[in-house]
CSV table of C-alpha atoms in Angstrom, one decimal:
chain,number,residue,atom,x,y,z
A,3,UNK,CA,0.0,0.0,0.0
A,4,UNK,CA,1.4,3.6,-0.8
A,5,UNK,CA,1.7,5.8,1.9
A,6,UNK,CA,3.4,9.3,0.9
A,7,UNK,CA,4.5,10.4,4.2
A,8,UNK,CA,7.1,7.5,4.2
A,9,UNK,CA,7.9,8.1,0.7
A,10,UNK,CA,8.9,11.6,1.8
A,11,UNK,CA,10.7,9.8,4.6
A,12,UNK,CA,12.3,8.0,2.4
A,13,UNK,CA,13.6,10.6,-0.1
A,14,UNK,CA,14.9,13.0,2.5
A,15,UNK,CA,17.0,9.8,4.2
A,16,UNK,CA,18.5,9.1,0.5
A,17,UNK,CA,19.1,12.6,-0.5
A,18,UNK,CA,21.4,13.4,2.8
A,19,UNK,CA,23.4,9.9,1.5
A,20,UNK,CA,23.4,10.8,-2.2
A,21,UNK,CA,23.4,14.2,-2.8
A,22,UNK,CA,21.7,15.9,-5.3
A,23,UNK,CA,20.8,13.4,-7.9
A,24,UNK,CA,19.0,10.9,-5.4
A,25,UNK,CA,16.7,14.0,-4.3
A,26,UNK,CA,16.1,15.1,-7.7
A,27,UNK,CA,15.3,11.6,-8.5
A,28,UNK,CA,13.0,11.7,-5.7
A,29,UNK,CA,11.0,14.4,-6.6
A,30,UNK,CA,9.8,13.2,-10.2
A,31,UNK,CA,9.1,10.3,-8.5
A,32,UNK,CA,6.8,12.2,-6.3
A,33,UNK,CA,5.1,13.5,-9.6
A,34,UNK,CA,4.7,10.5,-11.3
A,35,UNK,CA,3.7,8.3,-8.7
A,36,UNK,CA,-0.5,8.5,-7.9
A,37,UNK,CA,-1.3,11.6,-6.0
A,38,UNK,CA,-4.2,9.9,-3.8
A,39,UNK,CA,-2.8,8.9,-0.9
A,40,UNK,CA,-4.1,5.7,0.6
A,41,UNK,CA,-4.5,5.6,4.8
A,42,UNK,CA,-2.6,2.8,6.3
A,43,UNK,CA,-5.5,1.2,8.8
A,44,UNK,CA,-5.7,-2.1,10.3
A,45,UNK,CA,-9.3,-2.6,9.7
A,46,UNK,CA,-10.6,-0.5,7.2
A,47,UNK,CA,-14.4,0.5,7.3
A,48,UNK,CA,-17.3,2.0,5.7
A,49,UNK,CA,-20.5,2.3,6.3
A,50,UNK,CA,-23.0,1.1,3.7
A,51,UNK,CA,-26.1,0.0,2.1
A,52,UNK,CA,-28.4,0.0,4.5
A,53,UNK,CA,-26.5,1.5,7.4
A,54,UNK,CA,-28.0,4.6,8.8
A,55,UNK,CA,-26.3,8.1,7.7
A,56,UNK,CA,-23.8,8.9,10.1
A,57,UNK,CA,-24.5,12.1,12.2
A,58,UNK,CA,-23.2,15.7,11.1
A,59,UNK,CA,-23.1,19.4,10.9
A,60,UNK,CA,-21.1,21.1,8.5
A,61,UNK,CA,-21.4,24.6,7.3
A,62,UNK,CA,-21.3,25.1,3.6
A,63,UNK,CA,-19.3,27.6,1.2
A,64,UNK,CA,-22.1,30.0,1.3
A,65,UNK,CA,-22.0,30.1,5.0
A,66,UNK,CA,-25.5,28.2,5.9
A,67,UNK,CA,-25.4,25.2,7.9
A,68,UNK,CA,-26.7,21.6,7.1
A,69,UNK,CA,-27.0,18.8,9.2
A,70,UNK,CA,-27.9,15.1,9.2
A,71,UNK,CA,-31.8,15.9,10.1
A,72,UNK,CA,-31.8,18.5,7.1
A,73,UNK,CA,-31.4,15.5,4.6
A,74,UNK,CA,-34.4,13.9,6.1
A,75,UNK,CA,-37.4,12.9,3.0
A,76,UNK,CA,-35.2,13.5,0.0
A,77,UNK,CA,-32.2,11.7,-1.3
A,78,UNK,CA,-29.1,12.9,-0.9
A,79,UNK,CA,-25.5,12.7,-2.6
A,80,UNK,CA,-22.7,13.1,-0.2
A,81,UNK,CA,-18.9,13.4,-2.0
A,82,UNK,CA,-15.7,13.5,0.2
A,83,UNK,CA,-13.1,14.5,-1.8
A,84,UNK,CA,-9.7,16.3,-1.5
A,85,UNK,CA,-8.4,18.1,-4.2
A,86,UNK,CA,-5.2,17.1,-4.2
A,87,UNK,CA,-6.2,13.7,-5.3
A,88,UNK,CA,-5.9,12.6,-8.6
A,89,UNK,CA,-9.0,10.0,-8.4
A,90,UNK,CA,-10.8,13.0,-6.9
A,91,UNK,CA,-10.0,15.2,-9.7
A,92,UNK,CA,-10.8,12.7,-12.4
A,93,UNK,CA,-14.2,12.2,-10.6
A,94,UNK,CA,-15.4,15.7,-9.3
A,95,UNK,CA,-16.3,16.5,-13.3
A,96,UNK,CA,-18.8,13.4,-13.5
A,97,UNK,CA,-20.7,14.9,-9.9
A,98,UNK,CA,-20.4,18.2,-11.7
A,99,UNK,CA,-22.5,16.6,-14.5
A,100,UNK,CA,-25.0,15.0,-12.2
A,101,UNK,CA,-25.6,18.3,-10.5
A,102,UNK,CA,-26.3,20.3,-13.9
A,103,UNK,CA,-28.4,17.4,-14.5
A,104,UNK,CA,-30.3,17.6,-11.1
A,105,UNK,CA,-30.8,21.3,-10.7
A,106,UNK,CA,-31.1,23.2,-7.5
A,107,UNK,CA,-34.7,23.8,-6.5
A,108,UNK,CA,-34.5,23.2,-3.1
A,109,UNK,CA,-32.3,25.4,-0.1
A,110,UNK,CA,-30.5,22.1,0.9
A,111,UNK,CA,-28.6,21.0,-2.1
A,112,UNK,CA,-29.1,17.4,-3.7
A,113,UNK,CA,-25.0,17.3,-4.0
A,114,UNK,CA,-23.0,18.1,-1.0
A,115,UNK,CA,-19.2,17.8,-1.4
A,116,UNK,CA,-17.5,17.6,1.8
A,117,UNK,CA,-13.4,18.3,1.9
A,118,UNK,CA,-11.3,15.5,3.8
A,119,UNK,CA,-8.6,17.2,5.7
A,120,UNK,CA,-8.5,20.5,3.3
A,121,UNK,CA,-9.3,24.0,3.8
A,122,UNK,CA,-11.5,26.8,2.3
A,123,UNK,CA,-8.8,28.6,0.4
A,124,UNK,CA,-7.5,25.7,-1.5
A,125,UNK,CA,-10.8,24.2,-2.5
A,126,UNK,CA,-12.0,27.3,-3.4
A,127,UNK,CA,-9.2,28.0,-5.4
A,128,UNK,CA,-10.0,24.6,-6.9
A,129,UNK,CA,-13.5,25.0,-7.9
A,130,UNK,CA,-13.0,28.7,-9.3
A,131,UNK,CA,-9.9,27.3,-11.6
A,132,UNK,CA,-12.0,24.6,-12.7
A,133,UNK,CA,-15.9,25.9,-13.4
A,134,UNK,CA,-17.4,23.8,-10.8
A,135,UNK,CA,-20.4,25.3,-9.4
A,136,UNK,CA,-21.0,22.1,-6.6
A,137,UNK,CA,-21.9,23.3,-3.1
A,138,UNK,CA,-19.2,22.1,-0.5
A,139,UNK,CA,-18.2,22.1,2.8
A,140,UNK,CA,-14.2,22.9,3.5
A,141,UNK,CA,-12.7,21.1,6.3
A,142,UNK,CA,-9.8,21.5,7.7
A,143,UNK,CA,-9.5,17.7,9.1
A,144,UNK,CA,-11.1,15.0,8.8
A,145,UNK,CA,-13.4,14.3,11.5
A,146,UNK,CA,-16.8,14.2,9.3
A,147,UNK,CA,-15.5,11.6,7.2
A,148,UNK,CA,-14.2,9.7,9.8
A,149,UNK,CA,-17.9,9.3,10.7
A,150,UNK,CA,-18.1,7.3,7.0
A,151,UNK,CA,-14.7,5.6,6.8
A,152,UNK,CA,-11.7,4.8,7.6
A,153,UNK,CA,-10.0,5.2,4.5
A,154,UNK,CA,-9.9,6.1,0.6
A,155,UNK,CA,-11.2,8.6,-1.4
A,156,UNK,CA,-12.9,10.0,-3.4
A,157,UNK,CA,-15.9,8.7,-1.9
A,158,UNK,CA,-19.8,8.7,-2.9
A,159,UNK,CA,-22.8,7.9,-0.5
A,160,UNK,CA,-26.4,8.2,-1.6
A,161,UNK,CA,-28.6,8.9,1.3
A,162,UNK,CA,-32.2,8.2,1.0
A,163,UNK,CA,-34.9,10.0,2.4
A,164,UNK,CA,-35.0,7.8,5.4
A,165,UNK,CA,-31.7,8.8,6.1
A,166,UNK,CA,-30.1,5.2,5.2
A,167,UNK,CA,-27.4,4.8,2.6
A,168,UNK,CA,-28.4,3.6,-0.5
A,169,UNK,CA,-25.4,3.2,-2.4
A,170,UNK,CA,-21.6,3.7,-1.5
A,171,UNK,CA,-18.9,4.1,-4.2
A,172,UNK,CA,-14.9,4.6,-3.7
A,173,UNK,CA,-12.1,5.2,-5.7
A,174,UNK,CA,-13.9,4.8,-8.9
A,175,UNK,CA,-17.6,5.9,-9.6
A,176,UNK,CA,-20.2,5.0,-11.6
A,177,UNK,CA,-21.2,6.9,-15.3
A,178,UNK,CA,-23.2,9.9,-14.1
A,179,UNK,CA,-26.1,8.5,-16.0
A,180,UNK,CA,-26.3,5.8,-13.2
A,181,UNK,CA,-25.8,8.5,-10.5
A,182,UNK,CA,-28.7,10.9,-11.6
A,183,UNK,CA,-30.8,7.3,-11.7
A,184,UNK,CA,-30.0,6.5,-8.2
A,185,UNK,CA,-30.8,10.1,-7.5
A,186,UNK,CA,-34.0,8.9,-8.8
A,187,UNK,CA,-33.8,10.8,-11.9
């Protein structure tokens, strides 16, 4: 399993040895190598189909504040991404599409991104450099998806109006045709 903080480790032991050549080795490794970064756990978890949603309040990019109870009789699509992740970034486009698809008729949005251990600045930075309109919640840790898993990202959950999980997706996601008709659409 790749874990980048040893990688790091790695490179900065080898480049004290070698000098220059080992470090600048080192860092295109670091470019080339996949930029999602994949939590060492014992046990991983997730919760799933089936499972109630996990509990939460966030507050959201325009400053109002949603909570588990909020999503109660409608479904929901919850996305925990981080955008320095490549799978994140190769996926965010495809919930983009859903959400044009969807529309926003409603003050709770049917899409709510949620960052995993990344801040306001950078993921607004992110969405203005790349057109996406999708509402989100920055967090500087990652406490609320803790709540979901243990591990791995990007990550989808489709909550249902009962407020169970529907569907869970990692890594890779479905066509966003077979999002919007889980969505119901």
């Amino acid at each position: 399993m790749f874990r980048f903080s040893a990688f790091v480790d790695i490179c900065r032991d080898v480049s004290r040895f070698r000098g220059k050549v080992a470090a600048a080795l080192c860092a295109i490794a670091a470019v080339v190598l996949p930029s999602c970064v994949t939590d060492e756990v014992k046990e991983p978890w997730s919760v799933g189909p089936g499972d109630e949603c996990p509990r939460f309040d966030i507050v959201l990019d325009d400053g109002s504040r949603v909570s588990t109870v909020d999503l109660a009789g409608r479904r929901t699509m919850i996305v925990f991404f981080n955008t320095g992740c490549e799978d994140c970034r190769r996926e965010l486009p495809v919930i983009q599409a859903v959400a044009d698809r969807l529309g926003q008729d409603t003050a709770i949005p049917y899409i709510i991104c949620v960052s995993r251990a990344e801040g306001s600045a950078a993921v607004e930075a992110y969405w203005a450099e790349n057109g996406l309109t999708l509402t989100y919640s920055a967090q500087d840790d990652d406490a609320v998806y803790h709540r979901f898993a243990s591990s791995v990202i990007p990550r989808v959950y489709i909550i249902g109006a009962d407020l169970r999980i529907e569907a869970a997706y990692a890594e890779r996601l479905p066509s966003a045709d077979e999002l919007l008709r889980q969505m119901g659409q």
